[in-house]
Coordinates of C-alpha atoms (C1' of nucleotides) in Angstrom, one line a residue:
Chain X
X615 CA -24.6 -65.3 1.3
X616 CA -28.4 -63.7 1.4
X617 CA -30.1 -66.3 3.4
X618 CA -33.5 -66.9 2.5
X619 CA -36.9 -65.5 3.5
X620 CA -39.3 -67.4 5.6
X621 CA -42.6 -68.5 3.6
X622 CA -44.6 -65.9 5.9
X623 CA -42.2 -63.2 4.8
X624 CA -41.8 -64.3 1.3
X625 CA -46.0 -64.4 1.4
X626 CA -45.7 -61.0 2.6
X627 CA -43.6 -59.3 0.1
X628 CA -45.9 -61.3 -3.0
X629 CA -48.5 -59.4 -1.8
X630 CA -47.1 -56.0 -1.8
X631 CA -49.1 -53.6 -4.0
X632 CA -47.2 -51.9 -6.6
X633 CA -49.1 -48.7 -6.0
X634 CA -47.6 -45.2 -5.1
X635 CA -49.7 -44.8 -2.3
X636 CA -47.4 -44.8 1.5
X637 CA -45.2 -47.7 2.1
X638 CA -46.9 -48.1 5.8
X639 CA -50.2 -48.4 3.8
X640 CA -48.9 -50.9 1.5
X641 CA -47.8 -53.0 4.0
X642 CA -50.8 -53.0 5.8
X643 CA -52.5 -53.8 2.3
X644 CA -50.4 -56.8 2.3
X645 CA -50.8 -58.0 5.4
X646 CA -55.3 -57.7 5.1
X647 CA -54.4 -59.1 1.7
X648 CA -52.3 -62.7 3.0
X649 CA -55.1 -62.5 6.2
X650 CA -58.2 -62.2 3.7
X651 CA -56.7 -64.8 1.7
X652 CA -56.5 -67.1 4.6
X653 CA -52.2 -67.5 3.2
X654 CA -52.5 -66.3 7.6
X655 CA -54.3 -68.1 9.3
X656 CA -56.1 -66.5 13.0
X657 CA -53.1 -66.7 15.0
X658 CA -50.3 -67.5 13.4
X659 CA -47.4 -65.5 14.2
X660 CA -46.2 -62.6 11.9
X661 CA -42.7 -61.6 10.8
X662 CA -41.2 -59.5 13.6
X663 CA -40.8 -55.5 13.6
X664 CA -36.9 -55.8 12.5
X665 CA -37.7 -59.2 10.1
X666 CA -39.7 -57.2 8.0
X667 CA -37.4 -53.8 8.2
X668 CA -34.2 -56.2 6.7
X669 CA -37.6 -57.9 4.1
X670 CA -38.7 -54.5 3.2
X671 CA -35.6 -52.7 3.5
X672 CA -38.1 -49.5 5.1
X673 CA -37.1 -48.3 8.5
X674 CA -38.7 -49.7 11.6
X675 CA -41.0 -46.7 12.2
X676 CA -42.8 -47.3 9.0
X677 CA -43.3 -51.3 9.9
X678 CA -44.0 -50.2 13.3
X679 CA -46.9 -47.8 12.1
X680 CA -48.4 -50.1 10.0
X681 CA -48.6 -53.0 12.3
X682 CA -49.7 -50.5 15.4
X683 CA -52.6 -49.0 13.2
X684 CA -53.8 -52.5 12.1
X685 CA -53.6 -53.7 15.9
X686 CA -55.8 -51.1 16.5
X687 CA -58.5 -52.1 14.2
X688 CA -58.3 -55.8 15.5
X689 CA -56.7 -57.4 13.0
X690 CA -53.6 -57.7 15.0
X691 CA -53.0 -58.8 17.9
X692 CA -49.3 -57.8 19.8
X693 CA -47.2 -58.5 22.8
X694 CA -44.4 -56.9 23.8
X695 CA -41.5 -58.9 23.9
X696 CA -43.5 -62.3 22.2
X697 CA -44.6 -60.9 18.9
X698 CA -47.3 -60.5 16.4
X699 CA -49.8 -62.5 15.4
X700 CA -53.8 -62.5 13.2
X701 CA -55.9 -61.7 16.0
X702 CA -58.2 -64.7 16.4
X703 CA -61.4 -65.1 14.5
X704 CA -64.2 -63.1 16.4
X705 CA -66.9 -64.9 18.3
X706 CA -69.1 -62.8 16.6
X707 CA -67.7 -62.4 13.1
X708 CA -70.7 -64.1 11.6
X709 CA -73.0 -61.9 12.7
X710 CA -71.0 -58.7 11.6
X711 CA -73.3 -58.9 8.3
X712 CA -76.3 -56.1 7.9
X713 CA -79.3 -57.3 7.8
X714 CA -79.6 -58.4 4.0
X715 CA -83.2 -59.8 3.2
X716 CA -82.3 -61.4 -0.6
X717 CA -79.4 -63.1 1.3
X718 CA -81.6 -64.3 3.9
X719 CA -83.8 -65.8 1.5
X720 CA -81.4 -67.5 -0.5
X721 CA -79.7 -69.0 2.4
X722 CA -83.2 -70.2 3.3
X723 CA -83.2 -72.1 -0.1
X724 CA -86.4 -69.9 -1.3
X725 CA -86.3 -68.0 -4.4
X726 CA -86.4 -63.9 -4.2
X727 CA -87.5 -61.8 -6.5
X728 CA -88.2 -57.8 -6.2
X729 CA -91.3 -55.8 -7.7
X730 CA -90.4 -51.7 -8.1
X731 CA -92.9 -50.0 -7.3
X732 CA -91.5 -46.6 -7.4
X733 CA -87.9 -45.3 -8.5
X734 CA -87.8 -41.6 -9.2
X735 CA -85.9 -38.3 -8.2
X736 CA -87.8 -35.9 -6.1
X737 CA -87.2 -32.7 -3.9
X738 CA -86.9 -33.5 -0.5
X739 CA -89.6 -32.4 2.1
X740 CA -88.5 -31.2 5.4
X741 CA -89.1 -34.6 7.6
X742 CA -87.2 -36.5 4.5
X743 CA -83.8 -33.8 4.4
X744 CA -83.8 -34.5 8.0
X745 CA -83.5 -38.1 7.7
X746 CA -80.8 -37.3 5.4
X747 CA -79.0 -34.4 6.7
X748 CA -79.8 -32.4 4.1
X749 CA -81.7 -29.2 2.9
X750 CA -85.5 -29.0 2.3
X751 CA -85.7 -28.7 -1.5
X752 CA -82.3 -30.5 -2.4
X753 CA -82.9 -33.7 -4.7
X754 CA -83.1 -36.6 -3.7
X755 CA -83.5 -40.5 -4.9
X756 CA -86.8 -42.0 -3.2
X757 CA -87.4 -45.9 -4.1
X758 CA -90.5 -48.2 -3.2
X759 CA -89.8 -51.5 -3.2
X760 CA -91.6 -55.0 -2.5
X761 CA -89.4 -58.2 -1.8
X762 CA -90.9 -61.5 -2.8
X763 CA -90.0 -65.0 -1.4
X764 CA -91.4 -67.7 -3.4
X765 CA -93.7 -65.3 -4.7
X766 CA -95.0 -64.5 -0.7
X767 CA -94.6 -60.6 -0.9
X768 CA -92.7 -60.5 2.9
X769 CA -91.2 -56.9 2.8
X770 CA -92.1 -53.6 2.0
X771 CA -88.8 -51.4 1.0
X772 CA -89.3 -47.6 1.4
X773 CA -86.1 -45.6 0.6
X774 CA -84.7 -42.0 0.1
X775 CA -81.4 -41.9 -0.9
X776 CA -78.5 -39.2 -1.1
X777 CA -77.7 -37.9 -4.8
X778 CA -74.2 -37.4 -3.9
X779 CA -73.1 -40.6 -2.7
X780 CA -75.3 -43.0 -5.3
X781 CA -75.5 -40.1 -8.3
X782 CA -76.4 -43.4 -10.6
X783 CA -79.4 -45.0 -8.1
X784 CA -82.3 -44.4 -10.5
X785 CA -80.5 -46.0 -13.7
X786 CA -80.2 -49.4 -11.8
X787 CA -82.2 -52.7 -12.0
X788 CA -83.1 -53.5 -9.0
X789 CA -84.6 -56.7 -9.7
X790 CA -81.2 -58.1 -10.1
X791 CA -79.0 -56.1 -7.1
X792 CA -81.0 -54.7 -4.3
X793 CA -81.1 -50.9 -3.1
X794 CA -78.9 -52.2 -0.6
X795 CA -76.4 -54.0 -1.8
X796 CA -75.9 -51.8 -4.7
X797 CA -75.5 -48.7 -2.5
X798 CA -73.0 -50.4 0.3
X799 CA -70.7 -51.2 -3.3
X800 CA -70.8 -47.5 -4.0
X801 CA -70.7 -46.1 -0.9
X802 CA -69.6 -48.8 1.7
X803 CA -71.4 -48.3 5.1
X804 CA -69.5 -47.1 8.2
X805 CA -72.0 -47.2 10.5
X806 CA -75.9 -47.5 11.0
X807 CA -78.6 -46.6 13.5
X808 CA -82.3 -48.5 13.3
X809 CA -85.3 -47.9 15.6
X810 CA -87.2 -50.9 15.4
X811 CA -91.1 -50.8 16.7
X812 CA -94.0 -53.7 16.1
X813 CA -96.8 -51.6 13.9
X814 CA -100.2 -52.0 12.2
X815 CA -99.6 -51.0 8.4
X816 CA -102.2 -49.2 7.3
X817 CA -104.5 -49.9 4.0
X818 CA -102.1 -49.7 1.2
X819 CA -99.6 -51.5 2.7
X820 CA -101.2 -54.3 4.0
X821 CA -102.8 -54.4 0.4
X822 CA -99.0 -54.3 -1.3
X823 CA -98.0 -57.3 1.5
X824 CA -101.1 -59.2 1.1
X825 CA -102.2 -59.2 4.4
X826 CA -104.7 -57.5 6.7
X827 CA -104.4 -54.4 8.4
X828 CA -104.7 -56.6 12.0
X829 CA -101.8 -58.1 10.9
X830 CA -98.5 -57.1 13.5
X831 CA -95.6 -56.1 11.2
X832 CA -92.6 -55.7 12.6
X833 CA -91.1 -52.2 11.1
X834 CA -87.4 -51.0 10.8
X835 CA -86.3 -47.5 9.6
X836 CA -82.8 -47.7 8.9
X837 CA -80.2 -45.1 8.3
X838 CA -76.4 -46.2 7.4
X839 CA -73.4 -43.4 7.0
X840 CA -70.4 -43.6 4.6
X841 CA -68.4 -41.7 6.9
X842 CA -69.5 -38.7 8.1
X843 CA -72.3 -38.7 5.2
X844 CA -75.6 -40.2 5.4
X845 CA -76.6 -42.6 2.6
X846 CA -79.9 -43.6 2.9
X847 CA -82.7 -43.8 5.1
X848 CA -84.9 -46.7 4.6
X849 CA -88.5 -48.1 6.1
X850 CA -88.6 -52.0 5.9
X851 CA -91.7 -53.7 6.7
X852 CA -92.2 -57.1 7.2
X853 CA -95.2 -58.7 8.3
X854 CA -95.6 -62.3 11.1
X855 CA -92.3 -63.4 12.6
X856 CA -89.8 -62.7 10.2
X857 CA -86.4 -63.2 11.8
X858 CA -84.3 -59.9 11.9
X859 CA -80.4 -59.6 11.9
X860 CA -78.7 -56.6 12.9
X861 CA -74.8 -56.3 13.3
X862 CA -72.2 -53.6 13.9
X863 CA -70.6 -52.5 10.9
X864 CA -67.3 -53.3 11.7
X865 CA -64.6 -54.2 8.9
X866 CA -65.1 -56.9 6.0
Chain E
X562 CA -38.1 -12.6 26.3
X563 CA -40.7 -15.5 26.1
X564 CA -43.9 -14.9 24.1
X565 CA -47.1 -15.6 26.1
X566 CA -48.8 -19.0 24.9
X567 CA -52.6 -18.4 23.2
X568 CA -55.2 -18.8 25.2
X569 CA -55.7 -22.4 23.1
X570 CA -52.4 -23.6 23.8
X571 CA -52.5 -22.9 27.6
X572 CA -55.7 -24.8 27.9
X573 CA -54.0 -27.7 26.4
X574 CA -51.4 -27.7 28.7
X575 CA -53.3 -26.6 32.0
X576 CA -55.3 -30.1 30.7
X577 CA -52.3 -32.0 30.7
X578 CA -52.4 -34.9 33.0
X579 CA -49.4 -35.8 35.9
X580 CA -49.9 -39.4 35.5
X581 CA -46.7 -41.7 33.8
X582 CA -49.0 -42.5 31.1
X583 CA -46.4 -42.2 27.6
X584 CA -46.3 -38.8 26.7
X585 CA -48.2 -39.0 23.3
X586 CA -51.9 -40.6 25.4
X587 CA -51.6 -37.6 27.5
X588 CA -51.7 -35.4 24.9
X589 CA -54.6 -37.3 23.7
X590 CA -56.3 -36.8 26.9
X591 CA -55.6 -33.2 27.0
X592 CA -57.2 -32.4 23.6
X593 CA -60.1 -34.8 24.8
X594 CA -60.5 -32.9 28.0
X595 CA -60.7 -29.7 26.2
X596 CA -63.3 -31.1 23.8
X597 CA -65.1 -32.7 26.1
X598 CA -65.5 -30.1 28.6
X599 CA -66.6 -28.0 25.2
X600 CA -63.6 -25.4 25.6
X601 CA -62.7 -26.2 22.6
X602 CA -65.6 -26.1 20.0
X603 CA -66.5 -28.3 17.2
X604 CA -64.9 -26.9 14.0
X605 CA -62.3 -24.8 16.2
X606 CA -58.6 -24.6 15.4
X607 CA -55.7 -26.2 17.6
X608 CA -52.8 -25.0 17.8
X609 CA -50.7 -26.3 14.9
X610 CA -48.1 -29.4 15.5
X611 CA -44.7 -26.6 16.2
X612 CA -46.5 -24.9 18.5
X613 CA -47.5 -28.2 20.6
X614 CA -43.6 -29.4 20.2
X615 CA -42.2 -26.1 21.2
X616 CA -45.2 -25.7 24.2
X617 CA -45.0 -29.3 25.4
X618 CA -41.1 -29.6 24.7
X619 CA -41.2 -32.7 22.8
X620 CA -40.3 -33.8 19.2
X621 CA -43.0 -33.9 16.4
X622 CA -43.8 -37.1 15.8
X623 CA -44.9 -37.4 19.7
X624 CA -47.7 -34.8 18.6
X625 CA -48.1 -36.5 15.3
X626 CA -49.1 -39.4 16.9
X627 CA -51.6 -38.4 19.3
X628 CA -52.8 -35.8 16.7
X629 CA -53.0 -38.8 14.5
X630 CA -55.1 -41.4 16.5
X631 CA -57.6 -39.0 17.6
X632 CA -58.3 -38.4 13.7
X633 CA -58.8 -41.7 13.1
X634 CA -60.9 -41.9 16.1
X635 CA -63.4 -39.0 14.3
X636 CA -62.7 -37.1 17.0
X637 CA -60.3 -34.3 15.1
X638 CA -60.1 -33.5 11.5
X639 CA -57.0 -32.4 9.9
X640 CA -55.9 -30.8 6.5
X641 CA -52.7 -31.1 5.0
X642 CA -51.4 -27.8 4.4
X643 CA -54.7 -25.5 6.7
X644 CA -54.3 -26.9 10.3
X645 CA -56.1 -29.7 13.0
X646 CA -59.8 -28.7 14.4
X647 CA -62.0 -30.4 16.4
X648 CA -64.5 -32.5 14.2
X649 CA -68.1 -31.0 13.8
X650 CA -70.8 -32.5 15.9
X651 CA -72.0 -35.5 13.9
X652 CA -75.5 -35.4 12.3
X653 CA -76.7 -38.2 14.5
X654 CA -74.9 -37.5 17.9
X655 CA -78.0 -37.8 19.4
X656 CA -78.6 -41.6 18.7
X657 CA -75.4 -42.7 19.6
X658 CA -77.4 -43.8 23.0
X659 CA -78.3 -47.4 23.0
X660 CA -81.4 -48.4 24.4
X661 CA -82.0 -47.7 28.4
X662 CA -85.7 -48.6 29.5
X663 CA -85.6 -46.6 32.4
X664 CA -84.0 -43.4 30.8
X665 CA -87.0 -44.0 28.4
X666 CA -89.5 -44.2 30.6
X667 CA -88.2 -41.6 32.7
X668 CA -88.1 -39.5 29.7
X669 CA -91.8 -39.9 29.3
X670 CA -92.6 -38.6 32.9
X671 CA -93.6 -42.3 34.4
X672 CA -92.0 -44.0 36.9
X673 CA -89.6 -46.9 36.3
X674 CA -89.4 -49.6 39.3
X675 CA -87.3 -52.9 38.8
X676 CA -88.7 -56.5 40.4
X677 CA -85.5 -58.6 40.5
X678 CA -86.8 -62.5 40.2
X679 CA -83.8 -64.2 39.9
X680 CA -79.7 -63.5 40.6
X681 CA -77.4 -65.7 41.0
X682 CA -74.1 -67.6 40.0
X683 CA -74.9 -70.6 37.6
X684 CA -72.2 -72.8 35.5
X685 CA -72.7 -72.3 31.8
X686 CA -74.8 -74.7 29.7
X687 CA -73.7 -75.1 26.4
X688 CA -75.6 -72.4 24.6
X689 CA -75.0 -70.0 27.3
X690 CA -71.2 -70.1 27.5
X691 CA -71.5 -70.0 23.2
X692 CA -73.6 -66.5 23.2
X693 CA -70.6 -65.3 25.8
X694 CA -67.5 -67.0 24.1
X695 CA -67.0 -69.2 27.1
X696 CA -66.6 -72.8 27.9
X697 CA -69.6 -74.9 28.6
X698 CA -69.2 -75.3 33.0
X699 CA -67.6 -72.1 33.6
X700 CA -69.1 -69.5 36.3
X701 CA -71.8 -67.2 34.5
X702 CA -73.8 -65.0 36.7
X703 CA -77.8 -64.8 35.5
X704 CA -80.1 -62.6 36.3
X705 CA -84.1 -61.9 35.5
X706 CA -85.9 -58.6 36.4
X707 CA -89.1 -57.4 35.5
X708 CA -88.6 -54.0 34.1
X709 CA -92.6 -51.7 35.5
X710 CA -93.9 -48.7 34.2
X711 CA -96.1 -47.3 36.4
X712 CA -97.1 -50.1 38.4
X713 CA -97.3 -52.3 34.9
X714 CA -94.9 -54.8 33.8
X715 CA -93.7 -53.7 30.5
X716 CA -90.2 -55.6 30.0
X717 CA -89.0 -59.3 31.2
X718 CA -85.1 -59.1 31.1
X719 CA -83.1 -62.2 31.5
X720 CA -79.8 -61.9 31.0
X721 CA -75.8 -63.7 31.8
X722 CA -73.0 -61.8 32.2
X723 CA -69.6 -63.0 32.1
X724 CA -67.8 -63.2 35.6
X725 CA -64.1 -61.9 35.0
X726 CA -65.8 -58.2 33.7
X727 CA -68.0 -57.4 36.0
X728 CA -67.1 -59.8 39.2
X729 CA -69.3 -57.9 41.2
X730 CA -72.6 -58.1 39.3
X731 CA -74.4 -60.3 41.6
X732 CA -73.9 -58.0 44.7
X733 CA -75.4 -55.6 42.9
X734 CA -79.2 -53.7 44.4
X735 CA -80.5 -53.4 40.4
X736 CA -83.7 -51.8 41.7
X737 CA -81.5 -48.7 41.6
X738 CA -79.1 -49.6 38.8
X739 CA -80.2 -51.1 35.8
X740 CA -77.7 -54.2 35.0
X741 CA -77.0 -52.3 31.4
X742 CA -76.2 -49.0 33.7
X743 CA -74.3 -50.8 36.2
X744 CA -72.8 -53.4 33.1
X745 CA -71.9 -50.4 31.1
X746 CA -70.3 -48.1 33.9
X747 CA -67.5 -51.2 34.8
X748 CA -67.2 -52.7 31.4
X749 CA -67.9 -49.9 28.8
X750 CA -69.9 -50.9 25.5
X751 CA -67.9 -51.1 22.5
X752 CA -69.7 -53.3 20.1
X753 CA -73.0 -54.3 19.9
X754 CA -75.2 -56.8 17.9
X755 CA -79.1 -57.3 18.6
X756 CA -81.2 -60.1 17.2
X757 CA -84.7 -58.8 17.1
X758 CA -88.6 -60.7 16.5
X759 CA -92.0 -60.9 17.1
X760 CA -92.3 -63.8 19.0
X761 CA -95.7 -65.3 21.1
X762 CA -94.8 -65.3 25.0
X763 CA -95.3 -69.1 26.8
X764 CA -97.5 -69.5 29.6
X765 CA -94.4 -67.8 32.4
X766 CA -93.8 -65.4 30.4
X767 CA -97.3 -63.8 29.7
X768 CA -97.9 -64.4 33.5
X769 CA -94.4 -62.1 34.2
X770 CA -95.6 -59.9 32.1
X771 CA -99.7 -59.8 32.9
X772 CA -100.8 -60.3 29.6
X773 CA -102.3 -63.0 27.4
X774 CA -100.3 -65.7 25.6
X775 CA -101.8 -64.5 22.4
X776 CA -100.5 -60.8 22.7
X777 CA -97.4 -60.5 20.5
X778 CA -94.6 -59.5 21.9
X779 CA -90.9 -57.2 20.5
X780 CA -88.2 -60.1 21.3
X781 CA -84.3 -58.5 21.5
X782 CA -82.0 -60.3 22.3
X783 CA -78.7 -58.1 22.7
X784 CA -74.8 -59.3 23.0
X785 CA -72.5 -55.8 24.1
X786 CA -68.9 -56.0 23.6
X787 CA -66.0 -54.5 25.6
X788 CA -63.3 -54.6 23.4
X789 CA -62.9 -58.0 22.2
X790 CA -64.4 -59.8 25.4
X791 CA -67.9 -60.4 25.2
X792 CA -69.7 -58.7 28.5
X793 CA -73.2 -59.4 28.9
X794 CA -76.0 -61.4 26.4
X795 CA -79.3 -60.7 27.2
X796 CA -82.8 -61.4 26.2
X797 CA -85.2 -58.6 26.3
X798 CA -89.6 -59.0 26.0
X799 CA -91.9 -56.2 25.6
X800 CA -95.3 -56.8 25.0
X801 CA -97.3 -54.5 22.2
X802 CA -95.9 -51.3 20.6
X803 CA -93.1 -50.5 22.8
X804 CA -90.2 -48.0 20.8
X805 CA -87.4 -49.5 20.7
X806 CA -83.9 -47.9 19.9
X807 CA -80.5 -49.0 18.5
X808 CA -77.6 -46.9 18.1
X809 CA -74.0 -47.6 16.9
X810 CA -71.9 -47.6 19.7
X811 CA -69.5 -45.1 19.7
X812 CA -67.2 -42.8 21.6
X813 CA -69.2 -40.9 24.5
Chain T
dA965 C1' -57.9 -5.8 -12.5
dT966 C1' -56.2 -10.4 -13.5
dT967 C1' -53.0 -13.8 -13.6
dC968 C1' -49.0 -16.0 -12.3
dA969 C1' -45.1 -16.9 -9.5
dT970 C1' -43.3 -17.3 -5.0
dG971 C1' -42.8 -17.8 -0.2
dT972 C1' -44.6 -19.5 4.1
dA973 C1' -46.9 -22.5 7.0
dA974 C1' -49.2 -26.7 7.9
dT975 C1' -49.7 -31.6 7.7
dG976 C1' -47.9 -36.3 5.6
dT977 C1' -44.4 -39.5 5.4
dC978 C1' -39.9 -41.6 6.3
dT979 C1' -35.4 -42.4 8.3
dA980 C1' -31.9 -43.7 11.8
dT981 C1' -31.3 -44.2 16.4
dA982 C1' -32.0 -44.8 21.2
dC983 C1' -33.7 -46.5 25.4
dA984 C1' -37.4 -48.9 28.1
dA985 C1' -40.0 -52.9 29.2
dG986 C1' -41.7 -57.5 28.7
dT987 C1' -40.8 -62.5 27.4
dT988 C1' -38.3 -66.5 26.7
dA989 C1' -34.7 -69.7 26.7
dA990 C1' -30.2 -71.0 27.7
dG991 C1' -26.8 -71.6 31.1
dC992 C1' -25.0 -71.7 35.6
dA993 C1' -24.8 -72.6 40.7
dC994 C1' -26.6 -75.4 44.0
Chain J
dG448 C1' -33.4 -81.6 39.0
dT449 C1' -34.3 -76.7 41.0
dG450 C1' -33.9 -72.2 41.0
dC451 C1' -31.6 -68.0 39.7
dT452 C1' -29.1 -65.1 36.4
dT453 C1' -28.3 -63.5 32.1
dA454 C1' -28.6 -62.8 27.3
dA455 C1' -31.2 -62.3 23.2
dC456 C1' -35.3 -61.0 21.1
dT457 C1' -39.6 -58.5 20.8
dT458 C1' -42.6 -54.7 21.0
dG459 C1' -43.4 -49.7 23.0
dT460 C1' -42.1 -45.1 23.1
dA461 C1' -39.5 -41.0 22.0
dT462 C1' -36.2 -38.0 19.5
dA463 C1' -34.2 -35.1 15.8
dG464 C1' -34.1 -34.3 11.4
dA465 C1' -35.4 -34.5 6.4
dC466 C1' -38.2 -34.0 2.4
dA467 C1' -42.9 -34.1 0.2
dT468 C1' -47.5 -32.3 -0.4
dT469 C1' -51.1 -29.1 0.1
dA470 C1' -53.2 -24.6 0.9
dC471 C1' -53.0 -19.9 1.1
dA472 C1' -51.5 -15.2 1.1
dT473 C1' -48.6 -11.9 -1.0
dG474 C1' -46.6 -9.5 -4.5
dA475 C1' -45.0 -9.0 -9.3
dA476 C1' -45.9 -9.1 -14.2
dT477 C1' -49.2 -8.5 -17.5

DNA sequence: ATTCATGTAATGTCTATACAAGTTAAGCAC
DNA sequence: GTGCTTAACTTGTATAGACATTACATGAAT
């Protein structure tokens, strides 16, 4: 006489992965997976510690590791002797997205479109293997980029990039994926530092942006880690009052 | 005939503190006493999980544990089969410090004086108690300073700060302590998210700052977490070419 | 000398159990 | 009904032991 599961436990073992990797990190695949998937909703309560021993038929440590380590990250939310439930959608969980300019644009209902100006491999000098972390001399990907909106160029896009982490950079198109978007799918960021100042481009930029060299620009250098690795360094620059987002890199 | 403990081993437990915190956090605050009071180096050994159980006197997992967090935290690094050592000083350690105008004007030799224009308790309006995750009506403090370098007004900070976090804030002498200082020491950043523009300042707001409504001014505004509560939102000016610097918020 | 096998040590995971501590609801005394 | 006690349930922590996986050093066989 097996009596049956609950539909928050049944939902939990559909989504088990049948991977070898550690049960503990298959449950916790399970449970992002039914969270992501809105099947739980902010929250809603979870199966308890000794509901999903009996589901899973793994001992409580295992559940218990799982659940602690995803409470941890904010997922979860637990109290001892009430339960466990999806933490509560963030106030801020809108803004946890990097600063993406062809996004922007879209959402603005304008077109985008991307001119390369320069995509090549080059040794690195000593100020650029700083930026990266690197060694003078080691190669490196360096990208020059201009962003378009409605044909209005609106963003100069200067980038070095490590080998390592994005061996493929030069062989994209990035008229159809930007620099940035392509290298967070390869090497998803962790974290990200930017020093923001107002500048005066000089000639050549104000001549790739179409404006005038009087013209404020507000200017971002950008570096973004995949763990303990740096990425890529980037200079954006962006002429008048163009409206700049940044967020913590937290979780998806 | 007991052998003597290594010299590592005996710092760890001379660090070990006599509070009733569970066992496993104060092993974590051991190992982060000795790391953070650098006598234990980045990329040195510690002893190994058996010679923590049989030193501290309890079981395995206990050590695991702490062992265990503090890698996920970045602060450790551990390989399966070689041993646990403290994690190597990051690449960017140095710009883990979010932006403090008076550290920065400090750091350039000027002087940094504070006029405080406005502090007081206010119910929230709408779009205040939205950028704090509150309900419209409920007690906000506000404050507005004018941030002087050298006898020159070179920042206009307004800012609201939720009450339950830092009850004290309004009884606060900020021409001391900055709010972010004083902000940061009770209700330690976590999370951070900036919104930043070139904006035109109105009519108050050039005559707060002494300069013409036609200089363009670096517009942050800048939310700061503690944990999941939202501490302080804040809306910082800076007229011309002022540096600016963001850093991802991390563990001190 | 080189290669291979083996043993040792370290971390990684999992189990079964135990007790502590917080929360809630039912039941009892009044 | 009110208030208190108690029981059941939940999470938090800790233990002792087991086996797996990885890395490395040592020594044997070639």
């Amino acid at each position: 006489m097996t009596k049956r599961q609950s539909d928050t436990t049944q939902s939990l073992l559909n989504a088990l992965p049948d991977t070898n990797a550690p049960i503990y990190a298959r449950l916790k695949s399970a449970i992002l997976e039914n969270i992501g998937s809105s099947t739980w909703l902010p929250e809603q309560r979870l199966p308890s510690e000794s509901e999903m021993v009996k589901a899973l038929g793994v001992s409580r440590m295992t559940v218990n590791r799982a659940l602690r380590e995803l409470t941890s990250d904010g997922v979860l939310i637990r109290q001892q002797g009430v339960g466990t439930f999806v933490a509560p959608k963030k106030a801020h969980s809108s803004l946890f997205e990097v600063h993406n300019i062809a996004q922007e644009i879209a959402d603005r209902g304008h077109k985008h479109t991307t001119k390369v100006v320069e995509l090549q491999t080059v040794k690195a000098n000593t100020d650029q293997a700083l930026r990266l972390g690197l060694r003078t001399g080691e190669r490196i990907f360096k990208s020059t980029l201009i962003h378009f909106e409605n044909q209005h160029p609106i963003q100069l896009e200067q980038r070095i990039v490590n080998t390592t982490l994005a061996p493929n950079y030069v062989e994209q198109d990035f008229t159809q994926l930007t620099p940035f978007a392509y290298l967070n799918k390869v090497a998803p960021i962790t974290e990200g530092e930017h020093l923001v100042e107002a500048v005066i481009p000089n000639a050549a930029e104000a001549e790739q942006l179409a404006i005038s060299t009087h013209q404020p620009c507000l200017q971002i250098k950008r570096r973004t880690w995949s763990g303990q690795t740096i990425v890529t360094s980037a200079r954006l620059l962006s002429p008048g009052h163009l409206f700049q987002l940044f967020g913590h890199f937290g979780r998806p």
